[in-house]
Coordinates of C-alpha atoms in Angstrom, one line a residue:
X200 CA 21.4 -34.7 -23.0
X201 CA 18.2 -36.0 -21.0
X202 CA 14.5 -35.9 -22.5
X203 CA 10.9 -36.1 -20.5
X204 CA 8.6 -38.9 -22.2
X205 CA 5.7 -40.2 -21.4
X206 CA 3.5 -43.3 -21.6
X207 CA 0.0 -43.2 -20.4
X208 CA 0.5 -41.5 -16.9
X209 CA 3.6 -42.5 -16.1
X210 CA 6.7 -40.0 -16.8
X211 CA 10.1 -41.0 -17.8
X212 CA 13.7 -39.2 -18.5
X213 CA 16.3 -41.4 -20.5
X214 CA 13.8 -44.1 -19.9
X215 CA 13.9 -44.0 -16.5
X216 CA 10.7 -43.4 -14.7
X217 CA 10.6 -40.2 -13.3
X218 CA 8.0 -38.8 -10.3
X219 CA 7.2 -35.0 -10.8
X220 CA 6.5 -33.0 -7.7
X221 CA 7.1 -29.2 -8.5
X222 CA 6.0 -26.1 -6.8
X223 CA 6.4 -22.8 -8.0
X224 CA 9.0 -20.0 -7.2
X225 CA 9.0 -17.0 -9.4
X226 CA 12.7 -15.9 -9.6
X227 CA 11.8 -12.0 -9.9
X228 CA 10.0 -11.8 -6.6
X229 CA 12.9 -12.3 -4.8
X230 CA 16.5 -11.4 -4.7
X231 CA 19.0 -13.5 -6.2
X232 CA 20.5 -13.9 -2.4
X233 CA 17.4 -15.7 -1.6
X234 CA 17.1 -18.2 -4.1
X235 CA 19.1 -21.0 -3.0
X236 CA 17.3 -21.3 0.2
X237 CA 14.2 -21.4 -0.9
X238 CA 15.5 -24.3 -3.7
X239 CA 16.7 -26.0 -0.7
X240 CA 13.2 -25.9 1.2
X241 CA 11.7 -27.4 -2.2
X242 CA 14.3 -30.4 -2.0
X243 CA 13.8 -30.8 1.3
X244 CA 10.1 -31.2 1.0
X245 CA 10.4 -33.9 -1.6
X246 CA 9.9 -31.9 -4.9
X247 CA 11.9 -32.7 -8.1
X248 CA 11.2 -29.8 -10.2
X249 CA 10.4 -26.0 -9.9
X250 CA 8.0 -24.4 -12.2
X251 CA 8.4 -20.9 -13.1
X252 CA 6.9 -18.1 -15.2
X253 CA 9.0 -15.7 -17.2
X254 CA 7.5 -11.8 -17.0
X255 CA 7.5 -10.1 -20.4
X256 CA 7.0 -6.5 -18.8
X257 CA 10.2 -7.1 -16.4
X258 CA 12.7 -8.6 -19.2
X259 CA 11.4 -5.7 -21.8
X260 CA 10.1 -2.9 -20.0
X261 CA 10.3 -0.8 -23.3
X262 CA 10.6 -1.6 -26.5
X263 CA 14.0 -3.0 -27.7
X264 CA 15.4 -2.8 -24.2
X265 CA 16.0 -6.0 -22.6
X266 CA 17.3 -7.0 -19.1
X267 CA 18.5 -10.3 -17.7
X268 CA 20.4 -9.0 -14.8
X269 CA 20.1 -9.3 -11.0
X270 CA 17.0 -10.8 -10.0
X271 CA 15.9 -10.9 -13.5
X272 CA 19.2 -13.1 -14.5
X273 CA 16.9 -16.3 -15.7
X274 CA 19.4 -18.1 -16.6
X275 CA 21.4 -17.8 -13.7
X276 CA 18.3 -19.4 -11.7
X277 CA 18.1 -22.0 -13.8
X278 CA 21.8 -22.8 -13.3
X279 CA 21.0 -23.0 -9.6
X280 CA 17.8 -25.0 -10.1
X281 CA 20.4 -27.2 -11.5
X282 CA 22.8 -27.4 -8.9
X283 CA 20.3 -27.9 -6.3
X284 CA 19.2 -31.1 -8.2
X285 CA 16.0 -29.6 -9.5
X286 CA 14.4 -30.0 -12.8
X287 CA 12.2 -27.0 -14.3
X288 CA 9.2 -27.0 -15.9
X289 CA 9.4 -23.4 -17.9
X290 CA 6.3 -21.1 -18.2
X291 CA 8.0 -18.4 -20.5
X292 CA 4.9 -16.2 -21.5
X293 CA 3.9 -14.5 -23.4
X294 CA 0.9 -13.8 -20.7
X295 CA 1.5 -15.3 -17.1
X296 CA -1.3 -14.0 -15.1
X297 CA 0.3 -14.1 -11.6
X298 CA -1.3 -10.9 -10.1
X299 CA 1.0 -8.8 -11.9
X300 CA 0.5 -5.7 -13.9
X301 CA -1.4 -6.5 -17.2
X302 CA -0.5 -10.4 -16.3
X303 CA 3.3 -9.9 -17.4
X304 CA 2.6 -8.2 -20.8
X305 CA 4.5 -4.9 -21.0
X306 CA 2.3 -2.1 -21.2
X307 CA 3.5 -0.6 -24.4
X308 CA 1.5 -3.2 -25.8
X309 CA -1.3 -0.9 -25.5
X310 CA -1.1 0.8 -28.8
X311 CA -3.8 1.4 -31.1
X312 CA -5.5 -1.2 -32.7
X313 CA -3.2 -4.1 -31.4
X314 CA -5.2 -7.0 -30.2
X315 CA -3.4 -8.6 -27.5
X316 CA -3.0 -12.5 -27.3
X317 CA -4.3 -12.9 -30.8
X318 CA -2.5 -13.2 -34.7
X319 CA -3.1 -9.4 -35.1
X320 CA 0.0 -8.4 -36.9
X321 CA 1.6 -5.8 -34.8
X322 CA 0.8 -8.0 -32.0
X323 CA 3.0 -11.1 -33.7
X324 CA 5.4 -9.1 -34.6
X325 CA 6.2 -7.7 -31.0
X326 CA 5.8 -11.4 -29.6
X327 CA 8.1 -13.0 -32.1
X328 CA 10.6 -10.1 -31.8
X329 CA 10.5 -10.8 -27.6
X330 CA 10.5 -14.6 -27.5
X331 CA 13.4 -15.0 -30.2
X332 CA 15.5 -12.9 -27.6
X333 CA 14.1 -14.6 -24.6
X334 CA 15.2 -18.1 -25.9
X335 CA 18.7 -17.0 -26.1
X336 CA 18.7 -17.5 -22.2
X337 CA 17.0 -20.6 -21.6
X338 CA 17.3 -23.0 -24.9
X339 CA 20.3 -23.6 -23.6
X340 CA 19.4 -24.4 -20.4
X341 CA 16.8 -27.4 -22.0
X342 CA 17.4 -31.0 -20.4
X343 CA 18.5 -31.6 -24.5
X344 CA 21.5 -29.3 -23.8
X345 CA 22.1 -30.5 -20.4
X346 CA 20.2 -28.2 -18.5
X347 CA 17.2 -28.5 -16.1
X348 CA 14.2 -27.5 -18.2
X349 CA 12.6 -30.7 -19.1
X350 CA 9.0 -29.0 -20.6
X351 CA 8.1 -25.9 -21.8
X352 CA 4.6 -24.1 -21.7
X353 CA 2.5 -22.6 -24.8
X354 CA 0.9 -19.5 -23.6
X355 CA -0.9 -19.6 -20.4
X356 CA -5.1 -20.2 -19.5
X357 CA -6.0 -19.1 -23.2
X358 CA -9.1 -20.4 -22.6
X359 CA -10.2 -17.8 -20.1
X360 CA -9.1 -15.1 -22.4
X361 CA -10.0 -15.8 -26.1
X362 CA -10.3 -18.2 -29.0
X363 CA -8.1 -17.7 -31.1
X364 CA -6.4 -21.4 -31.8
X365 CA -4.6 -19.8 -34.6
X366 CA -2.6 -18.2 -32.4
X367 CA -2.1 -21.4 -29.8
X368 CA -0.6 -23.0 -33.5
X369 CA 1.5 -20.1 -34.1
X370 CA 3.1 -20.3 -30.4
X371 CA 4.1 -24.1 -31.0
X372 CA 5.6 -23.2 -34.1
X373 CA 7.7 -20.4 -32.6
X374 CA 8.4 -22.7 -30.0
X375 CA 10.1 -25.2 -32.2
X376 CA 11.3 -22.7 -34.8
X377 CA 14.0 -21.2 -31.7
X378 CA 15.1 -24.8 -30.6
X379 CA 12.9 -25.8 -28.2
X380 CA 12.7 -29.6 -28.4
X381 CA 11.5 -30.8 -24.9
X382 CA 7.6 -31.5 -24.6
X383 CA 5.3 -28.7 -24.7
X384 CA 2.0 -28.3 -22.6
X385 CA -0.7 -25.9 -22.3
X386 CA -2.5 -24.9 -18.7
X387 CA -5.8 -23.9 -18.1
X388 CA -9.5 -24.9 -16.1
X389 CA -10.5 -28.1 -16.2
X390 CA -13.8 -27.5 -18.0
X391 CA -14.2 -28.5 -21.8
X392 CA -14.7 -24.5 -22.8
X393 CA -10.8 -23.9 -21.2
X394 CA -9.5 -26.8 -22.5
X395 CA -11.1 -26.7 -26.4
X396 CA -10.1 -23.1 -26.7
X397 CA -6.5 -23.3 -24.4
X398 CA -4.9 -26.2 -26.5
X399 CA -5.1 -29.4 -28.6
X400 CA -5.8 -32.9 -27.7
X401 CA -2.6 -33.8 -28.9
X402 CA -0.9 -31.5 -27.0
X403 CA -0.1 -32.0 -23.2
X404 CA -3.2 -30.4 -21.2
X405 CA -2.7 -29.7 -17.7
X406 CA -5.1 -28.1 -14.9
X407 CA -5.1 -25.0 -12.8
X408 CA -7.3 -26.0 -10.1
X409 CA -8.4 -25.1 -6.2
X410 CA -9.9 -28.3 -5.4
X411 CA -11.7 -31.4 -6.0
X412 CA -8.5 -32.1 -8.3
X413 CA -9.8 -36.1 -8.6
X414 CA -12.9 -34.4 -10.4
X415 CA -10.9 -32.2 -12.4
X416 CA -9.2 -35.2 -13.9
X417 CA -12.2 -36.7 -14.7
X418 CA -13.6 -33.3 -16.9
X419 CA -9.9 -33.2 -18.4
X420 CA -9.9 -36.8 -20.0
X421 CA -13.3 -36.0 -21.5
X422 CA -10.8 -33.6 -23.5
X423 CA -7.7 -35.7 -23.8
X424 CA -6.5 -38.9 -22.7
X425 CA -3.1 -40.9 -23.3
X426 CA -1.1 -38.0 -21.2
X427 CA -0.3 -37.7 -17.5
X428 CA -2.3 -35.7 -15.1
X429 CA -0.8 -32.8 -14.6
X430 CA -2.3 -30.1 -12.1
X431 CA 0.1 -27.3 -13.2
X432 CA -1.8 -25.1 -10.6
X433 CA -3.1 -26.3 -7.7
X434 CA -4.0 -23.0 -5.5
X435 CA -3.1 -23.8 -1.8
X436 CA -3.7 -20.3 -1.1
X437 CA -4.5 -17.2 -3.2
X438 CA -3.2 -13.2 -4.0
X439 CA -4.0 -10.5 -1.5
X440 CA -5.9 -7.8 -2.2
X441 CA -5.7 -4.1 -1.0
X442 CA -8.6 -3.5 1.6
X443 CA -9.4 -7.4 1.6
X444 CA -9.2 -10.0 4.4
X445 CA -6.5 -12.6 3.8
X446 CA -9.0 -15.5 3.5
X447 CA -6.2 -18.1 4.0
X448 CA -7.0 -21.9 3.6
X449 CA -6.7 -24.1 6.7
X450 CA -3.3 -26.3 6.2
X451 CA -5.3 -29.3 7.1
X452 CA -7.3 -28.9 3.9
X453 CA -4.8 -28.0 2.0
X454 CA -2.9 -31.4 2.9
X455 CA -6.1 -33.3 2.1
X456 CA -6.8 -32.0 -1.2
X457 CA -3.0 -32.8 -1.7
X458 CA -3.5 -36.4 -0.5
X459 CA -6.7 -36.8 -2.7
X460 CA -4.6 -35.5 -6.2
X461 CA -1.9 -37.6 -5.6
X462 CA -4.2 -40.8 -4.8
X463 CA -6.2 -40.0 -8.1
X464 CA -3.0 -40.3 -9.7
X465 CA -2.1 -36.6 -10.6
X466 CA 1.2 -35.0 -10.6
X467 CA 0.7 -31.7 -8.7
X468 CA 2.3 -28.4 -8.5
X469 CA 1.8 -25.8 -5.8
X470 CA 0.9 -22.7 -6.6
X471 CA 2.7 -21.1 -5.1
X472 CA 5.2 -22.9 -3.0
X473 CA 6.9 -20.0 -2.3
X474 CA 5.7 -17.1 -1.4
X475 CA 6.9 -14.0 -2.6
X476 CA 7.2 -9.7 -3.3
X477 CA 5.6 -7.5 -6.0
X478 CA 8.0 -4.9 -5.8
X479 CA 7.9 -1.7 -7.1
X480 CA 4.8 -1.1 -9.2
X481 CA 4.5 -4.7 -10.3
X482 CA 1.4 -6.2 -8.9
X483 CA -1.8 -5.8 -11.1
X484 CA -5.6 -6.2 -10.4
X485 CA -8.9 -7.6 -11.4
X486 CA -12.5 -7.0 -12.0
X487 CA -14.7 -9.2 -10.2
X488 CA -15.7 -10.0 -6.4
X489 CA -12.8 -11.4 -3.9
X490 CA -13.3 -14.6 -2.4
X491 CA -13.8 -13.0 1.1
X492 CA -16.6 -10.6 -0.1
X493 CA -20.2 -11.5 1.3
X494 CA -22.8 -13.2 -0.9
X495 CA -24.1 -11.0 -3.5
X496 CA -21.2 -8.4 -3.5
X497 CA -20.7 -6.4 -7.1
X498 CA -17.7 -6.9 -9.3
X499 CA -15.3 -4.0 -9.0
X500 CA -11.8 -3.0 -9.4
X501 CA -9.8 -4.9 -7.5
X502 CA -6.0 -4.1 -6.9
X503 CA -3.4 -6.7 -5.5
X504 CA -1.1 -6.1 -2.4
X505 CA 2.7 -5.9 -2.6
X506 CA 2.9 -8.9 -0.6
X507 CA 2.8 -12.1 -2.9
X508 CA 2.9 -14.8 0.1
X509 CA -0.2 -16.2 -1.0
X510 CA -0.6 -18.5 2.2
X511 CA 2.3 -20.7 0.4
X512 CA 3.7 -23.7 2.1
X513 CA 7.0 -21.3 2.2
X514 CA 5.9 -17.6 3.4
X515 CA 7.2 -14.5 2.0
X516 CA 9.9 -14.4 4.3
X517 CA 11.2 -18.0 3.0
X518 CA 9.9 -20.0 6.1
X519 CA 8.2 -23.1 5.9
X520 CA 4.7 -22.9 7.6
X521 CA 2.5 -25.6 9.1
X522 CA 0.9 -26.1 5.3
X523 CA 4.8 -27.2 4.3
X524 CA 5.2 -29.9 6.9
X525 CA 1.6 -31.5 6.9
X526 CA 1.6 -31.6 2.7
X527 CA 5.7 -32.7 3.2
X528 CA 4.7 -36.0 4.9
X529 CA 1.4 -36.4 2.6
X530 CA 4.4 -36.4 -0.1
X531 CA 6.7 -38.6 1.6
X532 CA 3.8 -41.4 2.8
X533 CA 2.3 -41.4 -0.5
X534 CA 5.8 -42.4 -2.1
X535 CA 6.8 -44.6 0.4
X536 CA 9.3 -42.9 2.1
X537 CA 10.1 -41.5 5.4
X538 CA 10.5 -37.8 6.0
X539 CA 13.7 -38.6 7.9
X540 CA 15.3 -40.1 4.6
X541 CA 14.6 -36.6 3.0
X542 CA 17.2 -33.5 3.1
X543 CA 17.1 -31.6 6.3
X544 CA 14.9 -28.6 6.6
X545 CA 17.4 -25.8 6.5
X546 CA 17.1 -23.4 9.2
X547 CA 15.1 -19.7 9.0
X548 CA 17.2 -17.0 7.5
X549 CA 18.2 -14.3 10.0
X550 CA 15.9 -11.2 10.0
X551 CA 17.7 -8.5 11.6
X552 CA 16.2 -5.1 13.4
X553 CA 18.2 -2.4 12.0
X554 CA 19.0 0.8 14.2
X555 CA 16.7 3.6 14.0
X556 CA 15.7 5.8 11.3
X557 CA 16.7 9.5 11.3
X558 CA 15.3 11.4 8.9
X559 CA 17.2 13.9 7.1
X560 CA 15.3 16.1 4.4
X561 CA 11.8 16.3 2.5
X562 CA 10.6 17.8 -0.7
X563 CA 7.1 18.6 -1.6
X564 CA 5.7 16.7 -5.2
X565 CA 4.5 20.2 -6.4
X566 CA 7.8 22.1 -5.2
X567 CA 8.2 23.5 -8.5
X568 CA 12.0 22.1 -8.5
X569 CA 10.9 18.8 -7.4
X570 CA 8.0 18.4 -9.9
X571 CA 9.9 19.4 -12.9
X572 CA 12.3 17.3 -12.3
X573 CA 10.5 14.4 -11.9
X574 CA 8.3 15.0 -14.9
X575 CA 9.6 12.7 -17.2
X576 CA 7.3 14.2 -20.5
X577 CA 4.9 17.4 -20.4
X578 CA 2.4 17.8 -22.9
X579 CA -0.2 20.3 -23.8
X580 CA -3.6 18.9 -24.8
X581 CA -6.9 20.1 -25.7
X582 CA -8.5 17.0 -23.7
X583 CA -7.4 14.6 -21.2
X584 CA -5.0 11.6 -22.1
X585 CA -4.0 7.9 -20.6
X586 CA -0.5 7.4 -19.4
X587 CA 0.0 5.3 -22.5
X588 CA 0.2 8.1 -24.9
X589 CA 2.9 9.6 -22.8
X590 CA 4.8 5.9 -23.3
X591 CA 4.7 5.9 -19.4
X592 CA 4.5 2.5 -17.8
X593 CA 3.7 2.9 -13.8
X594 CA 3.4 5.6 -11.3
X595 CA 1.4 9.1 -11.4
X596 CA 0.1 11.2 -14.2
X597 CA -0.9 14.9 -13.4
X598 CA -3.5 16.8 -15.4
X599 CA -3.6 20.4 -14.7
X600 CA -5.7 23.0 -16.0
X601 CA -7.2 26.4 -15.0
X602 CA -10.4 27.6 -14.6
X603 CA -11.9 31.1 -15.0
X604 CA -14.4 33.0 -12.5
X605 CA -17.8 33.0 -13.9
X606 CA -20.5 33.7 -11.5
X607 CA -18.7 33.6 -7.8
X608 CA -21.9 32.4 -6.4
X609 CA -22.3 29.5 -8.4
X610 CA -21.3 26.0 -7.3
X611 CA -19.8 23.6 -9.5
X612 CA -19.4 19.5 -9.1
X613 CA -16.2 17.8 -10.3
X614 CA -17.2 14.9 -12.5
X615 CA -14.4 12.4 -13.7
X616 CA -15.6 9.6 -15.9
X617 CA -13.1 7.0 -17.1
X618 CA -10.9 7.0 -14.0
X619 CA -8.1 4.4 -13.8
X620 CA -7.7 4.1 -10.8
X621 CA -7.6 6.7 -8.2
X622 CA -7.4 10.7 -8.4
X623 CA -6.5 13.4 -5.6
X624 CA -8.0 16.3 -6.3
X625 CA -6.4 20.2 -5.9
X626 CA -7.8 23.3 -6.4
X627 CA -5.4 26.2 -5.9
X628 CA -2.9 23.7 -4.2
X629 CA -5.2 23.1 -1.4
X630 CA -6.4 19.2 -1.1
X631 CA -10.0 18.6 -1.8
X632 CA -10.7 14.9 -2.0
X633 CA -10.3 11.7 -3.8
X634 CA -12.1 10.0 -6.7
X635 CA -11.3 6.1 -6.8
X636 CA -12.3 4.1 -9.8
X637 CA -15.9 2.2 -9.9
X638 CA -16.6 3.3 -6.1
X639 CA -19.9 5.6 -5.5
X640 CA -18.9 9.0 -4.4
X641 CA -20.7 12.7 -4.1
X642 CA -18.5 14.7 -6.6
X643 CA -16.8 17.6 -5.0
X644 CA -18.6 20.8 -4.9
X645 CA -16.6 24.2 -5.4
X646 CA -16.8 27.9 -6.1
X647 CA -14.1 29.8 -8.4
X648 CA -14.5 33.0 -6.5
X649 CA -11.1 34.5 -7.5
X650 CA -10.6 35.4 -11.3
X651 CA -8.9 32.2 -12.1
X652 CA -8.5 28.8 -10.2
X653 CA -6.1 26.0 -10.5
X654 CA -7.1 22.5 -10.9
X655 CA -5.0 19.6 -10.3
X656 CA -5.6 15.9 -10.6
X657 CA -3.1 13.6 -9.9
X658 CA -4.2 10.1 -11.0
X659 CA -2.1 7.0 -9.5
X660 CA -2.0 3.7 -11.7
X661 CA -2.5 1.3 -9.6
X662 CA -2.1 -1.8 -11.3
X663 CA -3.1 -3.1 -14.4
X664 CA -6.0 -5.8 -15.2
X665 CA -4.3 -9.3 -15.4
X666 CA -7.0 -11.7 -16.0
X667 CA -9.8 -11.9 -18.7
X668 CA -11.0 -9.8 -21.8
X669 CA -10.7 -6.3 -19.9
X670 CA -6.7 -6.5 -19.9
X671 CA -7.2 -5.7 -23.4
X672 CA -8.4 -2.2 -22.9
X673 CA -6.8 -0.9 -19.4
X674 CA -5.2 2.6 -20.2
X675 CA -4.2 4.4 -17.4
X676 CA -4.9 7.6 -16.2
X677 CA -8.4 9.6 -17.2
X678 CA -10.2 7.9 -20.3
X679 CA -12.8 10.3 -20.6
X680 CA -13.5 14.1 -20.7
X681 CA -13.5 15.8 -17.4
X682 CA -16.7 17.8 -16.8
X683 CA -18.2 20.1 -14.0
X684 CA -21.3 19.9 -13.5
X685 CA -22.6 22.8 -15.6
X686 CA -24.8 21.7 -19.0
X687 CA -22.6 19.7 -21.7
X688 CA -19.2 21.5 -21.6
X689 CA -16.0 19.8 -20.7
X690 CA -13.1 20.8 -19.0
X691 CA -10.2 21.4 -21.8
X692 CA -6.5 23.1 -22.2
X693 CA -4.8 20.5 -20.0
X694 CA -1.0 20.6 -19.2
X695 CA -0.3 16.8 -18.6
X696 CA 2.9 15.5 -16.9
X697 CA 4.0 12.0 -16.6
X698 CA 5.4 11.0 -13.3
X699 CA 6.4 7.2 -13.6
X700 CA 8.7 7.4 -10.5
X701 CA 11.3 5.4 -12.2
X702 CA 14.3 4.6 -9.8
X703 CA 17.2 6.0 -11.6
X704 CA 15.5 9.3 -11.7
X705 CA 14.5 9.4 -7.8
X706 CA 18.1 7.8 -7.1
X707 CA 19.5 11.5 -8.3
X708 CA 16.1 13.6 -7.0
X709 CA 18.4 14.6 -3.4
X710 CA 21.4 15.8 -5.6
X711 CA 19.3 17.8 -8.1
X712 CA 16.7 19.4 -6.1
X713 CA 16.7 21.4 -3.1
X714 CA 15.0 19.9 0.2
X715 CA 11.9 21.9 1.1
X716 CA 11.2 21.3 5.0
X717 CA 8.8 23.8 5.0
X718 CA 5.5 23.0 7.0
X719 CA 2.3 21.9 4.9
X720 CA 0.2 18.6 3.8
X721 CA 0.3 17.2 0.6
X722 CA 2.1 14.5 -1.1
X723 CA 6.0 14.6 -0.1
X724 CA 9.2 12.7 -0.5
X725 CA 11.2 12.1 2.9
X726 CA 14.4 11.1 2.8
X727 CA 16.6 9.5 6.1
X728 CA 19.3 7.0 7.0
X729 CA 19.6 4.1 9.2
X730 CA 22.4 1.5 10.1
X731 CA 22.1 -2.2 9.4
X732 CA 23.9 -5.6 8.8
X733 CA 24.5 -6.5 5.2
X734 CA 23.1 -9.4 3.7
X735 CA 20.4 -9.8 6.2
X736 CA 16.7 -9.5 5.7
X737 CA 14.6 -6.6 7.3
X738 CA 11.0 -6.0 7.8
X739 CA 9.3 -2.4 8.0
X740 CA 6.1 -1.7 9.6
X741 CA 4.4 1.3 8.1
X742 CA 1.5 1.0 10.4
X743 CA 2.8 0.4 13.8
X744 CA -0.8 -0.8 15.4
X745 CA -2.3 1.8 13.6
X746 CA -0.2 4.9 14.8
X747 CA 1.7 5.5 12.4
X748 CA 1.1 8.8 9.8
X749 CA 2.1 7.0 6.6
X750 CA -1.3 6.6 4.7
X751 CA -0.8 5.5 1.0
X752 CA 2.7 5.8 -1.2
X753 CA 6.1 3.5 -1.5
X754 CA 9.0 3.0 0.0
X755 CA 12.5 2.4 -1.1
X756 CA 15.5 1.4 0.6
X757 CA 18.9 2.0 -0.8
X758 CA 17.6 2.6 -4.1
X759 CA 15.5 -0.3 -4.7
X760 CA 11.5 -0.1 -4.6
X761 CA 10.3 -2.2 -2.0
X762 CA 6.9 -1.6 -3.3
X763 CA 3.5 0.0 -2.4
X764 CA 1.8 0.4 0.9
X765 CA -1.7 1.4 1.7
X766 CA -3.0 1.7 5.5
X767 CA -6.3 0.0 4.5
X768 CA -4.4 -3.3 5.0
X769 CA -4.4 -6.2 5.1
X770 CA -0.8 -6.0 5.3
X771 CA 1.1 -3.7 7.4
X772 CA 4.7 -4.4 6.3
X773 CA 7.4 -4.2 3.8
X774 CA 9.5 -6.9 3.4
X775 CA 13.4 -5.9 3.0
X776 CA 15.4 -8.8 1.1
X777 CA 19.0 -8.7 2.6
X778 CA 20.7 -8.4 -0.6
X779 CA 20.0 -4.8 -0.9
X780 CA 21.2 -4.2 3.1
X781 CA 24.2 -2.4 3.9
X782 CA 25.7 -1.2 7.3
X783 CA 24.9 2.7 6.1
X784 CA 21.1 2.5 4.3
X785 CA 19.0 5.3 2.9
X786 CA 15.4 5.2 3.2
X787 CA 12.9 7.1 1.0
X788 CA 9.2 7.5 1.6
X789 CA 7.1 9.0 -0.9
X790 CA 3.5 9.7 0.9
X791 CA 0.4 10.9 -0.6
X792 CA -1.2 12.4 2.7
X793 CA 1.7 13.8 4.1
X794 CA 0.9 15.5 7.5
X795 CA 3.9 17.6 7.2
X796 CA 5.4 15.3 10.1
X797 CA 8.4 13.1 9.7
X798 CA 7.1 9.5 9.0
X799 CA 7.0 7.0 11.8
X800 CA 7.2 3.2 10.5
X801 CA 9.8 0.8 12.8
X802 CA 11.4 -2.1 12.2
X803 CA 9.5 -5.3 13.1
X804 CA 10.7 -9.4 13.3
X805 CA 8.2 -10.8 10.6
X806 CA 5.8 -9.7 8.2
X807 CA 2.0 -8.3 9.2
X808 CA -0.4 -9.7 6.7
X809 CA -3.7 -10.3 8.4
X810 CA -4.9 -7.0 9.8
X811 CA -8.3 -7.3 8.3
X812 CA -10.9 -9.5 9.5
X813 CA -13.4 -8.6 6.6
X814 CA -13.3 -6.7 3.4
X815 CA -13.0 -3.4 4.0
X816 CA -15.4 -1.1 1.7
X817 CA -16.1 2.1 3.9
X818 CA -15.0 5.8 3.6
X819 CA -12.2 7.1 5.3
X820 CA -13.7 10.7 5.8
X821 CA -16.2 12.7 3.7
X822 CA -14.1 12.6 0.6
X823 CA -11.0 10.1 0.8
X824 CA -12.5 6.8 -0.3
X825 CA -10.8 3.9 1.4
X826 CA -11.2 1.0 -0.9

């Protein structure tokens, strides 16, 4: 049994002084085969602890359905941390932000009359049930039970969301009732408002900051004294947005800020220490301006990228960067050590260039057999409905209706309000253009020249908001009535199809639907194969210096969804973890804007995340809004 205690600004474990130097590594952003290498890099840096979030939305994707296997095996990750001699600062939800969908909350919480992260009864009931189940995984791994977890966080950055302190007290209560007997802490901004509404003076409060840590410490001490100064998140880099310049922090600047923080007496946690990947549809979004936006830019919907490299000391591929080595020297010098006395830095993991992709089959999304097979739920409705009403988490939703001819010479305009997030418009199966959430656009004009015309609106969920009050109501699909610019009437009589693109369904698509290689543009699945080396990482370049014909979609290898791609950058690649590689591999591409030709991606030796020099807010052509 071990117990973390503190006296003034000093930490102790079992009465012996303990120095807390930590870094964030999220087990769910890697395959298990990549865990140990990154933990060894943390140990070689001089860290003594790992900090990790726990994503509710991955562990309970549907109400009452739990997943703690594979890359979600929290217990196995904690055991590996202990094997590598690293303690753990655990941040177990319910909300984690982390630039992921709905901040880590499961989509199914977006029920009618449920107020997230408050004492609202339905929310509390769901949270309590989940947390009790989650504790079965990590409570045996508390230091008081012989495990590596020395402290556990209450909620996360609550002062940036709401002000229900009774709820924070409730979080404390169920932590203790479920056997958590190690110290608790909260984490949030260093200003008084965020601290007052984020925790209590008698509970250890930590800071999440990007710079001027000595100033943040002074601000914190106005709220709380008698506890160690802990920076739970030092942002030495930040997440990438689609269409946004990857604004990296110079390594020298990060190292100097780190030095100042240590000399000010703070225990510092790098957020992130190890970059990772938002596999599948895990990435979220925000409403606001991005760091690289020019002055005066208006707040807007900003979706985050698939890569979660975040300019961390250890990059997405598990390689130490210049930032790693400079900050390693800072920590060693502060602690009176020589870097030569630290464990050796592990060699980089090998990266392979697999064999050429051989494409074999393709299927149009709108082919009747394909569409029917992928439709998880189909409803008839008078008005449009959001994804959540169909119990849908991610992917696409298709709205279809029939318009009748009136005056064949009359021109109409299609108007979509409350779009979340991106809609491709088809008239009688012909692509007419794209609308994108909160971007200015010219409504698509059309005439109804035939007796009837089919209108299809294919809407993509590009990631739920992960921070701030807006996450409370970020439903996906079309939220308000669709209109054609003609008086006050709205379009009715919809057929609505749920297309979540879940892996189990996609895994069987080839076996259960006929190939459809007829020429034609539009959304299409491509299936191919390639040879590789089992266990070795790889990288696929879907832009190939701007010459690839892939524009937007996702890629799967051996049934594993690598994540979204989008040709607007700044990332041009998807990282393939070695765990999923085999000698004979399958690859599947879902491309929204296929030109009917086979895809032309290529394998390359490293990730490419810096294709933009400024933020993109432009029009790709007359109708496709690029960002």
